[in-house]
Amino acid sequence: KDARTDNMMWGMAASPLAYEHKVIVTPGGPDGRHVAAYDCQTGEIIWFGGNHRAGYSAPRVEVVDGIPQILVFGGDGLSGFDPDTGQELWFVEWPTNEQINVAQPILYRGEAILIGSGYGRGSALFEIVRSDGTWKLNPQPRWKSLHLKLKFNGAVLKGDFVYGLDEGILTCLDMRTGKRQWKRGRYGYGQLLLVGDLLLVQAENGEVVLVEASPKRPRELARFQAIEGKTWNHPVLCRGRLLVRNADEAACYDLRSPQAD
């Protein structure tokens, strides 16, 4: 409702996060305006936080040591914010080509965070440290890997293994060591969902593929052409119905068994 509010809304690429009574967005910028929280009911600004470049990764909430944090993977690195005050609790630098960081971070065992980028950057697992009530992120990662370059495709975690599209090729890494388990299956710059013991892959060509989520080998179980054309959008699975879309069309498929209501 004022110039400051209007300016904050320009240029955002990441999806907003609805958390409690707030909508949290990441316009990026100096003077403590990297992240902004708005009141869901009134649209009034509750707080600003951070001083970093905007990224393409949507903010997410993770509970670390029993305390919620907002993880923001910006254009120049990863931050943790207090959701009530907007205070930046920690930051780790992670620069990439053109400041393009897209894939959401993944919390591992409540004590480490995986981030990954494309453009030859790869992935790394950083340890979260809390000492005397102060949060820190160890600037030296437990491991780095060039075998999981998440250009703009989020990965999924199952147990001690992470699955993602390494520049379009389905890949499995051991989260404990960063060692690659396997790399197979060209699906382009699509997206993944973890559904029980299955990976639901929305391929770039519009196909939907089911792959067994196993660190031993990638066994493809089924596939069908869901929509036509280049598809970079994330699928949604709700009550047994799969929703997919791209710039030209959208579709909904009922994946429930015939006996389901």
Short mmCIF file of C-alpha atoms in Angstrom, two decimals:
data_model
loop_
_atom_site.label_atom_id
_atom_site.label_comp_id
_atom_site.label_asym_id
_atom_site.label_seq_id
_atom_site.Cartn_x
_atom_site.Cartn_y
_atom_site.Cartn_z
CA LYS A 1 0.00 0.00 0.00
CA ASP A 2 3.04 2.28 -0.07
CA ALA A 3 6.03 2.68 -2.35
CA ARG A 4 8.19 0.48 -0.14
CA THR A 5 5.70 -2.39 -0.25
CA ASP A 6 5.18 -2.07 -4.02
CA ASN A 7 8.91 -2.08 -4.71
CA MET A 8 9.42 -5.21 -2.63
CA MET A 9 7.04 -7.18 -4.83
CA TRP A 10 8.80 -6.52 -8.12
CA GLY A 11 11.08 -9.13 -9.68
CA MET A 12 10.32 -12.11 -7.44
CA ALA A 13 10.77 -15.50 -9.10
CA ALA A 14 10.37 -17.89 -6.15
CA SER A 15 7.00 -19.12 -4.87
CA PRO A 16 5.73 -17.51 -1.63
CA LEU A 17 5.55 -19.49 1.61
CA ALA A 18 2.41 -19.43 3.78
CA TYR A 19 3.42 -20.05 7.39
CA GLU A 20 1.17 -19.45 10.41
CA HIS A 21 -0.33 -15.97 9.82
CA LYS A 22 2.42 -14.81 7.46
CA VAL A 23 3.23 -14.93 3.75
CA ILE A 24 6.99 -15.00 3.26
CA VAL A 25 8.60 -13.88 0.00
CA THR A 26 12.16 -13.43 -1.22
CA PRO A 27 12.54 -10.31 -3.37
CA GLY A 28 16.23 -9.98 -2.47
CA GLY A 29 18.18 -6.80 -1.90
CA PRO A 30 20.34 -4.75 0.47
CA ASP A 31 19.38 -2.84 3.62
CA GLY A 32 17.90 -5.90 5.31
CA ARG A 33 15.32 -6.57 2.59
CA HIS A 34 16.39 -9.95 1.24
CA VAL A 35 13.30 -11.62 2.76
CA ALA A 36 9.95 -10.10 3.67
CA ALA A 37 7.01 -11.35 5.74
CA TYR A 38 3.47 -10.02 5.19
CA ASP A 39 0.36 -10.45 7.26
CA CYS A 40 -1.98 -12.92 5.49
CA GLN A 41 -5.09 -10.93 6.36
CA THR A 42 -4.02 -7.33 5.88
CA GLY A 43 -0.99 -7.44 3.60
CA GLU A 44 0.96 -5.30 6.05
CA ILE A 45 4.69 -5.90 6.35
CA ILE A 46 5.64 -7.75 9.54
CA TRP A 47 9.39 -7.82 9.05
CA PHE A 48 12.29 -7.60 6.63
CA GLY A 49 15.48 -9.66 6.91
CA GLY A 50 18.80 -10.40 5.23
CA ASN A 51 21.04 -8.53 2.81
CA HIS A 52 21.57 -10.97 -0.06
CA ARG A 53 20.74 -11.40 -3.71
CA ALA A 54 17.42 -12.92 -4.69
CA GLY A 55 17.35 -16.52 -5.88
CA TYR A 56 14.78 -18.71 -7.57
CA SER A 57 14.40 -21.21 -4.72
CA ALA A 58 11.20 -20.95 -2.70
CA PRO A 59 11.60 -20.47 1.06
CA ARG A 60 10.73 -23.43 3.25
CA VAL A 61 10.31 -24.13 6.97
CA GLU A 62 12.34 -26.82 8.71
CA VAL A 63 12.42 -27.69 12.41
CA VAL A 64 16.01 -27.87 13.62
CA ASP A 65 16.66 -29.00 17.20
CA GLY A 66 12.97 -28.38 17.92
CA ILE A 67 13.06 -24.80 16.62
CA PRO A 68 11.49 -23.73 13.29
CA GLN A 69 13.69 -21.91 10.80
CA ILE A 70 12.98 -20.47 7.38
CA LEU A 71 15.57 -21.72 4.90
CA VAL A 72 16.23 -19.36 2.01
CA PHE A 73 18.57 -20.36 -0.82
CA GLY A 74 19.35 -17.00 -2.36
CA GLY A 75 21.44 -16.00 -5.34
CA ASP A 76 24.66 -15.92 -3.33
CA GLY A 77 24.11 -18.52 -0.62
CA LEU A 78 21.94 -20.20 1.99
CA SER A 79 20.42 -18.51 5.05
CA GLY A 80 18.36 -19.50 8.06
CA PHE A 81 15.84 -16.98 9.43
CA ASP A 82 13.80 -16.71 12.61
CA PRO A 83 10.18 -16.91 11.34
CA ASP A 84 8.90 -14.60 14.10
CA THR A 85 11.39 -11.75 13.84
CA GLY A 86 13.15 -12.14 10.47
CA GLN A 87 16.54 -12.26 12.16
CA GLU A 88 19.13 -13.99 10.00
CA LEU A 89 20.53 -16.77 12.16
CA TRP A 90 23.31 -17.94 9.85
CA PHE A 91 24.56 -17.72 6.27
CA VAL A 92 26.86 -19.79 4.06
CA GLU A 93 28.18 -18.45 0.79
CA TRP A 94 27.35 -20.44 -2.36
CA PRO A 95 27.90 -18.37 -5.53
CA THR A 96 26.96 -19.70 -8.96
CA ASN A 97 26.88 -18.49 -12.54
CA GLU A 98 24.52 -15.50 -12.76
CA GLN A 99 23.52 -16.14 -9.10
CA ILE A 100 21.11 -18.88 -10.19
CA ASN A 101 20.22 -21.11 -7.24
CA VAL A 102 16.89 -22.85 -7.70
CA ALA A 103 16.55 -26.25 -5.95
CA GLN A 104 15.21 -26.12 -2.42
CA PRO A 105 17.60 -27.14 0.38
CA ILE A 106 17.04 -30.49 2.10
CA LEU A 107 17.39 -31.04 5.85
CA TYR A 108 19.17 -34.28 6.72
CA ARG A 109 18.77 -35.88 10.16
CA GLY A 110 18.01 -32.49 11.68
CA GLU A 111 21.68 -31.55 11.71
CA ALA A 112 22.84 -30.91 8.14
CA ILE A 113 21.51 -29.25 4.99
CA LEU A 114 22.02 -30.31 1.39
CA ILE A 115 22.15 -27.66 -1.32
CA GLY A 116 22.82 -28.12 -5.01
CA SER A 117 23.10 -26.05 -8.17
CA GLY A 118 23.78 -26.47 -11.86
CA TYR A 119 26.29 -24.71 -14.06
CA GLY A 120 29.09 -27.00 -12.91
CA ARG A 121 28.65 -26.15 -9.19
CA GLY A 122 27.35 -29.47 -7.86
CA SER A 123 26.10 -30.22 -4.34
CA ALA A 124 27.35 -30.01 -0.76
CA LEU A 125 26.20 -31.08 2.69
CA PHE A 126 26.69 -28.44 5.39
CA GLU A 127 26.50 -29.11 9.12
CA ILE A 128 24.33 -26.95 11.37
CA VAL A 129 26.02 -25.99 14.65
CA ARG A 130 24.25 -24.56 17.69
CA SER A 131 26.40 -23.32 20.56
CA ASP A 132 25.16 -21.37 23.60
CA GLY A 133 21.89 -20.65 21.84
CA THR A 134 23.58 -19.32 18.71
CA TRP A 135 23.04 -20.92 15.33
CA LYS A 136 25.85 -21.34 12.83
CA LEU A 137 26.41 -23.22 9.62
CA ASN A 138 29.86 -24.74 9.34
CA PRO A 139 31.41 -23.03 6.27
CA GLN A 140 33.34 -26.21 5.45
CA PRO A 141 30.91 -28.87 4.16
CA ARG A 142 31.03 -32.51 5.18
CA TRP A 143 31.33 -33.29 1.49
CA LYS A 144 31.04 -31.80 -1.97
CA SER A 145 30.03 -33.60 -5.13
CA LEU A 146 29.91 -32.78 -8.82
CA HIS A 147 27.62 -35.80 -9.34
CA LEU A 148 24.40 -33.98 -8.40
CA LYS A 149 24.06 -30.71 -10.28
CA LEU A 150 20.51 -29.54 -9.59
CA LYS A 151 20.11 -26.86 -12.25
CA PHE A 152 16.49 -26.04 -11.44
CA ASN A 153 15.21 -29.41 -10.30
CA GLY A 154 14.57 -30.24 -6.66
CA ALA A 155 15.85 -33.51 -5.19
CA VAL A 156 14.06 -35.87 -2.78
CA LEU A 157 15.37 -37.67 0.29
CA LYS A 158 14.53 -41.23 1.34
CA GLY A 159 16.45 -42.59 4.31
CA ASP A 160 20.16 -41.98 3.79
CA PHE A 161 19.89 -41.50 0.04
CA VAL A 162 19.00 -38.52 -2.11
CA TYR A 163 17.59 -38.76 -5.63
CA GLY A 164 17.71 -35.98 -8.19
CA LEU A 165 18.28 -35.05 -11.82
CA ASP A 166 21.96 -34.37 -12.41
CA GLU A 167 21.71 -32.08 -15.45
CA GLY A 168 18.72 -34.15 -16.56
CA ILE A 169 19.97 -37.65 -15.64
CA LEU A 170 18.44 -39.43 -12.65
CA THR A 171 21.08 -39.92 -9.95
CA CYS A 172 21.29 -41.40 -6.44
CA LEU A 173 23.83 -40.21 -3.84
CA ASP A 174 24.61 -41.51 -0.36
CA MET A 175 23.94 -38.59 1.99
CA ARG A 176 26.44 -39.88 4.53
CA THR A 177 29.41 -39.74 2.17
CA GLY A 178 28.37 -37.94 -1.01
CA LYS A 179 29.26 -41.05 -2.99
CA ARG A 180 27.24 -41.68 -6.13
CA GLN A 181 25.29 -44.95 -6.06
CA TRP A 182 24.10 -44.84 -9.66
CA LYS A 183 23.28 -42.53 -12.57
CA ARG A 184 20.85 -43.69 -15.23
CA GLY A 185 17.79 -42.49 -17.13
CA ARG A 186 17.64 -39.31 -19.18
CA TYR A 187 14.53 -37.35 -18.22
CA GLY A 188 15.69 -33.83 -19.05
CA TYR A 189 15.07 -30.90 -16.75
CA GLY A 190 11.95 -32.36 -15.20
CA GLN A 191 10.88 -32.64 -11.56
CA LEU A 192 10.56 -35.36 -8.92
CA LEU A 193 8.09 -36.44 -6.27
CA LEU A 194 8.71 -39.14 -3.67
CA VAL A 195 5.59 -41.32 -3.31
CA GLY A 196 6.19 -44.08 -0.79
CA ASP A 197 8.92 -46.26 -2.28
CA LEU A 198 8.57 -44.72 -5.74
CA LEU A 199 9.99 -41.76 -7.58
CA LEU A 200 7.40 -40.02 -9.70
CA VAL A 201 9.37 -38.27 -12.43
CA GLN A 202 7.79 -35.51 -14.47
CA ALA A 203 10.09 -35.63 -17.50
CA GLU A 204 10.90 -32.57 -19.58
CA ASN A 205 9.13 -34.05 -22.63
CA GLY A 206 5.80 -34.31 -20.76
CA GLU A 207 6.03 -37.98 -19.85
CA VAL A 208 5.38 -39.21 -16.31
CA VAL A 209 7.62 -42.06 -15.20
CA LEU A 210 7.59 -44.24 -12.07
CA VAL A 211 10.98 -45.44 -10.86
CA GLU A 212 11.75 -47.57 -7.82
CA ALA A 213 13.46 -45.47 -5.12
CA SER A 214 16.31 -47.84 -4.38
CA PRO A 215 20.03 -47.11 -3.88
CA LYS A 216 20.84 -50.45 -5.52
CA ARG A 217 19.53 -49.79 -9.01
CA PRO A 218 16.98 -47.57 -10.82
CA ARG A 219 14.20 -49.89 -11.96
CA GLU A 220 11.64 -48.14 -14.16
CA LEU A 221 8.14 -49.50 -13.50
CA ALA A 222 5.82 -47.49 -15.75
CA ARG A 223 5.53 -44.44 -17.97
CA PHE A 224 2.93 -42.57 -19.96
CA GLN A 225 2.68 -39.36 -21.98
CA ALA A 226 0.85 -36.99 -19.65
CA ILE A 227 1.07 -33.76 -21.66
CA GLU A 228 2.87 -32.54 -24.77
CA GLY A 229 5.74 -30.11 -25.06
CA LYS A 230 8.53 -28.83 -22.85
CA THR A 231 7.56 -29.34 -19.21
CA TRP A 232 9.59 -27.77 -16.42
CA ASN A 233 6.73 -27.36 -13.94
CA HIS A 234 6.47 -29.36 -10.75
CA PRO A 235 3.71 -32.01 -10.57
CA VAL A 236 1.27 -32.21 -7.67
CA LEU A 237 -0.25 -35.37 -6.21
CA CYS A 238 -3.40 -34.86 -4.11
CA ARG A 239 -5.75 -37.60 -2.90
CA GLY A 240 -4.67 -39.96 -5.62
CA ARG A 241 -4.97 -37.41 -8.41
CA LEU A 242 -1.92 -36.25 -10.34
CA LEU A 243 -1.92 -32.69 -11.68
CA VAL A 244 0.65 -31.75 -14.32
CA ARG A 245 1.08 -28.63 -16.45
CA ASN A 246 3.40 -26.65 -18.68
CA ALA A 247 3.16 -23.38 -20.60
CA ASP A 248 0.60 -24.82 -23.04
CA GLU A 249 -1.67 -27.24 -21.21
CA ALA A 250 -2.64 -28.86 -17.93
CA ALA A 251 -4.05 -32.27 -17.09
CA CYS A 252 -5.31 -34.24 -14.13
CA TYR A 253 -5.04 -38.04 -13.87
CA ASP A 254 -6.78 -40.31 -11.38
CA LEU A 255 -4.11 -42.71 -10.10
CA ARG A 256 -6.31 -44.41 -7.53
CA SER A 257 -7.21 -48.06 -7.75
CA PRO A 258 -10.74 -48.88 -9.02
CA GLN A 259 -11.77 -49.84 -5.48
CA ALA A 260 -10.87 -46.41 -4.05
CA ASP A 261 -13.62 -43.91 -3.27
#
